[in-house]
Amino acid sequence: MTSPASTPAGALAGIRVLDLSRVLAGPWCTQVLADLGADVVKVERPGVGDDTRHWGPPFLRDADGNDTDQAAYFTACNRNKRSITIDIATAEGQQLIRQMALQADVVVENFKVGGLRQYGLDHASLRALNPRLIYCSVTGFGQTGPYAERAGYDLMVQAMTGLMSITGRADDAPGGGPLRVGVAVIDLFTGLYASNAILAALHVRDNATNGTGEGQHIDMALLDVGMAVLANQAAGFLATGQAPGRMGNSHPSLVPYQDFPTADGNMLLAIGNDGQFARFCAAAGQPQWAQDARFATNTLRVQYRATLIPLMEAVTRTRSTADWVALLEDKAVPCGPINDVAQAFDDPQVRARGLRVELPRWSEGPGDGPAPRPAAGDGIDRIATVASPLRLSATPPVLRRAPPALGQHTEEVLADWGIGCERLGEWRAAGVV
């Protein structure tokens, strides 16, 4: 990850994104665009802001280590953005959004279907002002269908799409029952799909060969994404008509591909082919397993899973996790520890990749020359974040800004986007901004 002072402009430099989204799916999408260099302006409610600013604990800490009233959740998906506050329920606020939409390349919103029409900020209204505008709507169930007007949430969609039915241990196993994934994975995938769709729409509009010069409407639904990311589990059902069930950490099509007990805890084996299995057997002192007629191929190992796994567990318990990892590391047998989050951030590979990044929360007053700018004034000087996983050799992501304080950039953005600030005091007094 590169610093702002040492890198060329990002891949999306010059692209302006008006971010009307809240919570996770939309902001995750726009953070990807922001990391790639787009100017993302996050529009928030005056005095309140994005819902996730209050989703705590845990809370951010000030320079003295004391909890603030700002939730850590917000920082997961809002770095590299500039925050402005506009009340879109007011006529003046709606006009400000229209003025910005005239200059924007992309709008991202996650209001209920039809929710922005009453303000004249829906796709049809803004496209009439700016035909080049790419307008991405993120909803729970899409713009059409019997559920279109329902509110949609990640947990609800994990349940409805069957994801929870294949996550967790079987009903008859200890701790059995449906489980959600430990992060809001449908929201995150929706954000990633949305950013891909936006990049495609930008290409269609702007490519030199046959660009249309026009924007389009992108209809992103959590439900659609939830069904799509069932991946091989959906493919298996579509091929057989049989709904898969919960198998804990085991894989429905690969054996052994799961957690195993060790002398001091647990480890993960992810053996994906017969050669890896044979090498594991030799290293474990059980070469006969690879020659056993029941275990010689993966298909047979799936068939005789219930016989093989107890044999392996008796052997894996004889060494510590670290000993198993060391034993198998040079034998091309995928094996690793099952870390908690603290252990993951302390992993030497995670450290080597620079995946933990601390960003200062600057104010918008520029410093003189190399002198640093002052802090934003909310008592939070620095915010830790996870580096972008996108590694482009020529235009790498640049972490330019920490997740912003509420309304931190209102005056700056309005000036940058050519909107006069003469009435800013009046707007503030009236609660418009």
XYZ file of C-alpha atoms in Angstrom:
433
model
C 0.000 0.000 0.000
C 1.412 3.332 -0.983
C 1.285 6.750 0.612
C -0.355 9.798 -1.024
C 2.983 11.558 -1.470
C 4.728 8.741 -3.320
C 2.234 7.433 -5.859
C 0.628 8.538 -9.120
C -3.093 9.103 -9.284
C -5.249 6.046 -8.696
C -6.908 4.033 -11.431
C -10.189 5.939 -10.970
C -8.713 9.420 -10.553
C -11.129 11.991 -11.954
C -14.232 9.886 -11.270
C -16.697 11.575 -8.932
C -18.986 9.416 -6.817
C -21.950 10.761 -4.871
C -22.528 8.252 -2.082
C -26.050 8.352 -0.644
C -25.732 4.888 0.905
C -25.569 3.826 4.530
C -24.595 0.859 6.705
C -22.482 -1.722 4.796
C -23.282 -2.945 1.265
C -23.321 0.483 -0.426
C -20.450 1.937 1.619
C -18.357 -1.198 0.940
C -18.887 -0.623 -2.783
C -17.915 3.028 -2.616
C -14.881 2.338 -0.421
C -13.537 0.071 -3.174
C -14.002 2.911 -5.663
C -12.408 5.379 -3.251
C -9.383 3.144 -2.670
C -8.916 3.045 -6.444
C -8.747 6.824 -6.594
C -12.321 8.026 -7.121
C -13.442 11.156 -5.296
C -16.194 9.686 -3.120
C -18.399 12.173 -1.294
C -20.464 10.565 1.441
C -23.724 12.389 2.118
C -24.963 12.003 5.712
C -27.810 13.305 7.816
C -26.911 16.451 9.757
C -26.260 15.738 13.421
C -26.781 11.984 13.045
C -24.826 10.561 10.142
C -24.628 6.990 8.927
C -26.397 4.513 11.234
C -23.148 2.639 11.815
C -21.539 5.645 13.485
C -23.598 4.574 16.516
C -23.358 0.772 16.220
C -21.192 0.200 19.256
C -19.530 -1.051 21.303
C -16.743 -1.264 20.388
C -16.037 2.467 20.063
C -13.058 4.395 18.757
C -10.693 5.716 21.396
C -9.296 9.198 21.724
C -5.615 10.103 22.038
C -5.767 9.330 25.780
C -7.181 5.839 25.229
C -10.716 6.660 26.356
C -13.815 5.488 24.523
C -15.541 8.082 22.359
C -19.120 7.984 21.135
C -17.996 6.979 17.612
C -18.440 3.305 16.760
C -15.619 1.312 15.197
C -18.110 -0.286 12.769
C -18.284 2.890 10.645
C -14.542 2.812 9.990
C -14.708 -0.606 8.296
C -16.200 0.784 5.077
C -15.746 4.547 4.916
C -12.074 5.386 4.529
C -10.854 7.567 1.643
C -14.201 9.368 1.556
C -15.151 12.936 2.279
C -18.182 13.439 4.513
C -20.719 16.179 3.997
C -24.039 16.638 5.772
C -27.176 17.441 3.777
C -30.786 16.999 4.824
C -32.402 15.615 1.687
C -35.855 16.063 3.214
C -35.511 19.814 2.661
C -35.996 21.546 -0.668
C -32.607 23.239 -0.311
C -30.917 19.936 0.433
C -32.526 18.291 -2.579
C -31.316 21.117 -4.794
C -27.776 20.705 -3.467
C -27.854 16.998 -4.356
C -29.115 17.820 -7.851
C -26.310 20.314 -8.353
C -23.789 17.685 -7.309
C -25.412 15.002 -9.471
C -24.917 17.245 -12.490
C -21.165 16.860 -11.980
C -21.066 13.292 -10.690
C -20.140 10.196 -12.663
C -21.784 7.773 -10.230
C -24.528 7.847 -7.620
C -24.856 4.967 -5.151
C -27.947 4.733 -2.925
C -29.600 2.082 -0.789
C -32.999 3.559 0.013
C -36.119 1.421 -0.265
C -37.512 1.037 -3.770
C -39.068 4.377 -4.718
C -37.810 6.027 -1.536
C -35.958 8.830 -3.310
C -38.711 9.569 -5.827
C -40.525 11.841 -3.376
C -37.411 14.014 -3.238
C -36.810 14.071 -6.974
C -33.544 12.184 -6.454
C -34.463 8.844 -8.041
C -32.742 7.508 -11.140
C -35.227 8.904 -13.639
C -35.093 12.390 -12.148
C -31.305 12.609 -11.959
C -30.778 10.973 -15.353
C -32.942 13.677 -16.893
C -30.452 16.204 -15.518
C -27.311 14.187 -16.329
C -27.645 11.441 -18.968
C -24.033 10.364 -18.311
C -24.843 9.451 -14.719
C -24.375 5.845 -13.577
C -26.954 5.270 -10.852
C -26.547 2.200 -8.628
C -29.454 1.193 -6.389
C -28.760 -1.350 -3.643
C -31.822 -2.954 -2.061
C -32.731 -6.127 -0.253
C -34.844 -7.676 -2.993
C -34.351 -5.627 -6.146
C -36.503 -3.170 -8.078
C -39.041 -5.795 -9.229
C -40.926 -8.775 -7.826
C -43.363 -9.295 -4.935
C -40.765 -8.485 -2.263
C -39.399 -5.343 -3.937
C -40.771 -2.934 -1.343
C -39.581 -4.953 1.655
C -36.597 -3.817 3.673
C -33.750 -6.304 3.367
C -30.976 -7.075 5.818
C -27.961 -9.331 5.542
C -29.108 -11.723 8.278
C -32.548 -12.051 6.720
C -31.045 -12.794 3.320
C -28.572 -15.318 4.764
C -31.613 -17.139 6.140
C -33.824 -16.831 3.048
C -31.214 -17.935 0.497
C -30.312 -21.120 2.364
C -26.856 -19.939 3.407
C -27.658 -20.540 7.081
C -28.907 -24.030 6.205
C -25.393 -24.980 5.049
C -23.512 -23.091 7.799
C -22.958 -24.698 11.179
C -23.006 -28.238 12.489
C -25.681 -30.792 11.706
C -28.798 -30.784 13.874
C -27.807 -34.039 15.591
C -24.247 -32.837 16.376
C -23.247 -30.907 19.531
C -23.939 -27.242 18.882
C -25.962 -28.172 15.828
C -28.363 -25.824 14.092
C -28.332 -23.061 11.480
C -25.769 -20.268 11.874
C -25.064 -16.999 10.166
C -21.589 -16.322 8.821
C -19.492 -14.325 11.300
C -19.496 -11.171 9.159
C -22.278 -9.724 7.006
C -21.037 -11.629 3.989
C -24.045 -10.907 1.743
C -23.630 -7.166 2.284
C -19.921 -7.435 1.507
C -20.420 -9.492 -1.635
C -23.147 -7.099 -2.757
C -20.717 -4.215 -2.377
C -18.119 -6.047 -4.449
C -20.610 -6.979 -7.183
C -21.871 -3.382 -7.216
C -18.385 -1.945 -7.646
C -17.755 -4.363 -10.514
C -21.014 -3.349 -12.173
C -20.121 0.326 -11.825
C -16.712 -0.248 -13.423
C -18.413 -2.074 -16.297
C -20.884 0.785 -16.752
C -18.048 3.333 -16.769
C -16.312 1.314 -19.481
C -19.472 1.107 -21.587
C -19.921 4.855 -21.259
C -16.330 5.961 -21.813
C -14.317 3.391 -23.773
C -12.620 4.859 -26.822
C -13.804 2.241 -29.319
C -17.558 2.212 -28.920
C -18.434 4.086 -25.749
C -22.058 5.195 -25.601
C -21.421 8.372 -23.633
C -24.443 7.512 -21.497
C -24.944 6.168 -18.019
C -27.320 3.440 -16.898
C -29.222 2.149 -13.880
C -27.721 -0.703 -11.864
C -30.180 -2.794 -9.836
C -28.275 -4.613 -7.072
C -30.237 -6.905 -4.744
C -28.920 -8.669 -1.659
C -31.225 -11.591 -2.483
C -29.720 -12.014 -5.963
C -26.206 -11.900 -4.572
C -27.056 -14.308 -1.773
C -28.263 -16.874 -4.295
C -25.250 -16.330 -6.562
C -22.642 -16.855 -3.846
C -24.074 -20.249 -2.942
C -21.688 -21.229 -5.759
C -20.912 -24.961 -5.719
C -23.695 -25.638 -3.225
C -26.239 -24.161 -5.616
C -24.653 -26.019 -8.529
C -24.942 -29.289 -6.638
C -28.626 -28.705 -5.926
C -29.359 -27.691 -9.520
C -27.638 -30.840 -10.764
C -29.323 -33.278 -8.384
C -32.418 -31.654 -6.921
C -31.136 -32.495 -3.434
C -30.733 -29.636 -0.965
C -27.359 -29.755 0.820
C -27.215 -29.682 4.606
C -24.896 -28.430 7.316
C -21.571 -30.228 7.681
C -19.705 -28.054 10.150
C -16.196 -27.448 8.848
C -16.261 -30.438 6.511
C -16.474 -30.069 2.735
C -19.298 -31.776 0.823
C -17.041 -32.790 -2.087
C -13.513 -33.082 -0.637
C -12.030 -35.344 2.056
C -10.048 -34.626 4.183
C -10.872 -30.919 4.063
C -11.766 -29.764 7.583
C -10.525 -29.060 11.096
C -8.721 -31.724 13.107
C -7.885 -31.925 16.821
C -4.232 -31.639 17.840
C -2.349 -32.104 21.100
C -2.911 -28.450 22.026
C -5.976 -27.350 20.077
C -7.023 -27.639 16.461
C -5.626 -27.269 12.968
C -7.032 -27.058 9.479
C -6.213 -29.505 6.699
C -7.322 -28.552 3.187
C -6.323 -31.526 1.061
C -7.647 -31.042 -2.437
C -6.196 -33.940 -4.446
C -4.871 -37.480 -4.180
C -1.218 -36.441 -4.324
C -1.609 -34.173 -1.309
C -3.346 -36.967 0.571
C -0.541 -39.439 -0.187
C 2.076 -36.929 1.001
C 0.134 -36.312 4.193
C -0.126 -40.042 4.867
C 3.619 -40.529 4.391
C 4.463 -37.596 6.682
C 2.002 -38.815 9.320
C 3.582 -42.289 9.320
C 0.501 -43.879 7.780
C 1.459 -44.532 4.131
C -0.954 -47.468 3.959
C -3.944 -45.114 4.020
C -3.109 -43.833 0.548
C -3.060 -47.427 -0.766
C -6.257 -48.478 1.008
C -8.970 -49.302 -1.527
C -11.412 -47.192 0.471
C -9.244 -44.062 0.451
C -7.243 -44.167 -2.783
C -9.237 -41.426 -4.541
C -11.124 -38.393 -3.348
C -14.445 -39.860 -4.496
C -13.798 -42.934 -2.379
C -12.693 -40.831 0.588
C -15.971 -38.900 0.420
C -17.826 -42.229 0.382
C -15.858 -43.562 3.363
C -15.541 -40.252 5.209
C -16.970 -41.682 8.430
C -14.249 -44.367 8.483
C -11.260 -42.228 7.518
C -11.785 -39.144 9.685
C -11.665 -40.958 13.080
C -8.437 -42.728 11.979
C -6.889 -39.385 11.102
C -8.086 -37.694 14.301
C -6.350 -40.340 16.415
C -3.075 -39.463 14.671
C -3.484 -35.662 14.570
C -3.923 -35.635 18.366
C -0.344 -36.903 18.787
C 1.333 -33.599 17.760
C 0.783 -29.920 18.481
C -0.654 -27.601 15.857
C 2.721 -25.911 15.381
C 4.426 -29.299 14.943
C 1.928 -30.328 12.263
C 2.326 -27.042 10.392
C 6.123 -27.390 10.505
C 5.993 -31.047 9.425
C 3.757 -30.421 6.406
C 5.024 -27.016 5.286
C 7.651 -28.295 2.844
C 5.483 -31.151 1.574
C 2.878 -29.041 -0.266
C 0.125 -30.213 2.058
C -2.172 -27.275 2.962
C -2.228 -27.050 6.743
C -2.574 -24.156 9.140
C -3.698 -22.938 12.542
C -7.221 -21.767 13.315
C -6.479 -18.244 14.511
C -8.593 -15.747 16.345
C -8.594 -12.221 14.912
C -5.802 -11.020 17.209
C -3.613 -13.954 16.177
C -4.411 -13.293 12.523
C -3.189 -9.687 12.720
C -0.033 -10.930 14.474
C 0.707 -13.499 11.770
C 4.083 -12.837 10.094
C 2.589 -13.034 6.591
C -0.154 -10.567 7.497
C 2.518 -8.252 8.898
C 4.713 -8.677 5.834
C 1.819 -7.754 3.536
C 1.161 -4.588 5.528
C -2.487 -5.426 6.098
C -2.846 -3.279 9.214
C -2.653 0.418 8.386
C -3.008 3.462 10.617
C -4.335 6.634 9.034
C -4.297 10.097 10.606
C -7.615 11.895 10.748
C -6.548 15.241 9.333
C -8.608 18.378 9.337
C -9.054 20.112 6.012
C -6.711 22.981 6.800
C -3.563 22.338 4.705
C -0.213 22.439 6.444
C 2.696 24.510 5.215
C 4.998 22.395 3.040
C 5.879 19.144 4.738
C 4.287 20.162 8.054
C 1.399 17.856 9.002
C -2.123 19.170 9.024
C -3.854 19.454 12.390
C -6.170 16.717 13.615
C -9.881 16.894 12.798
C -10.739 18.230 16.238
C -12.897 15.368 17.486
C -10.220 13.911 19.762
C -9.444 11.011 17.425
C -6.022 11.465 15.895
C -5.522 8.131 14.140
C -7.697 5.247 12.970
C -6.485 1.721 12.220
C -7.889 0.029 9.134
C -7.285 -3.035 6.960
C -5.335 -2.386 3.766
C -7.019 -2.810 0.403
C -6.391 -6.301 -1.010
C -6.232 -4.849 -4.534
C -2.603 -4.833 -5.672
C -2.186 -3.029 -8.994
C 1.410 -2.604 -10.122
C 0.982 0.751 -11.899
C -1.985 2.310 -10.084
C -2.114 0.804 -6.592
C -4.785 1.857 -4.120
C -3.830 4.888 -2.050
C -5.071 5.241 1.503
C -5.425 9.015 1.451
C -7.875 9.655 4.257
C -9.012 8.060 7.482
C -12.751 7.459 7.798
C -14.103 10.986 8.210
C -15.727 12.780 11.097
C -19.375 13.629 10.486
C -19.613 16.537 8.045
C -15.861 17.031 8.154
C -15.603 18.069 4.514
C -18.874 19.918 3.878
C -17.388 23.312 3.076
C -14.444 21.851 1.136
C -16.617 19.615 -1.041
C -19.134 22.302 -1.894
C -16.269 24.562 -2.952
C -14.531 21.803 -4.938
C -17.751 20.937 -6.760
C -18.333 24.577 -7.686
C -21.258 25.160 -5.339
C -21.040 28.557 -3.702
C -20.785 28.560 0.083
C -22.201 32.065 0.521
C -25.307 30.636 2.163
C -23.458 28.035 4.258
C -24.178 29.820 7.532
C -27.840 30.125 6.639
C -28.001 26.461 5.629
C -26.357 25.392 8.878
C -28.759 27.460 10.925
C -31.715 25.905 9.108
C -30.357 22.347 9.458
C -29.971 21.900 5.700
C -26.284 21.006 6.109
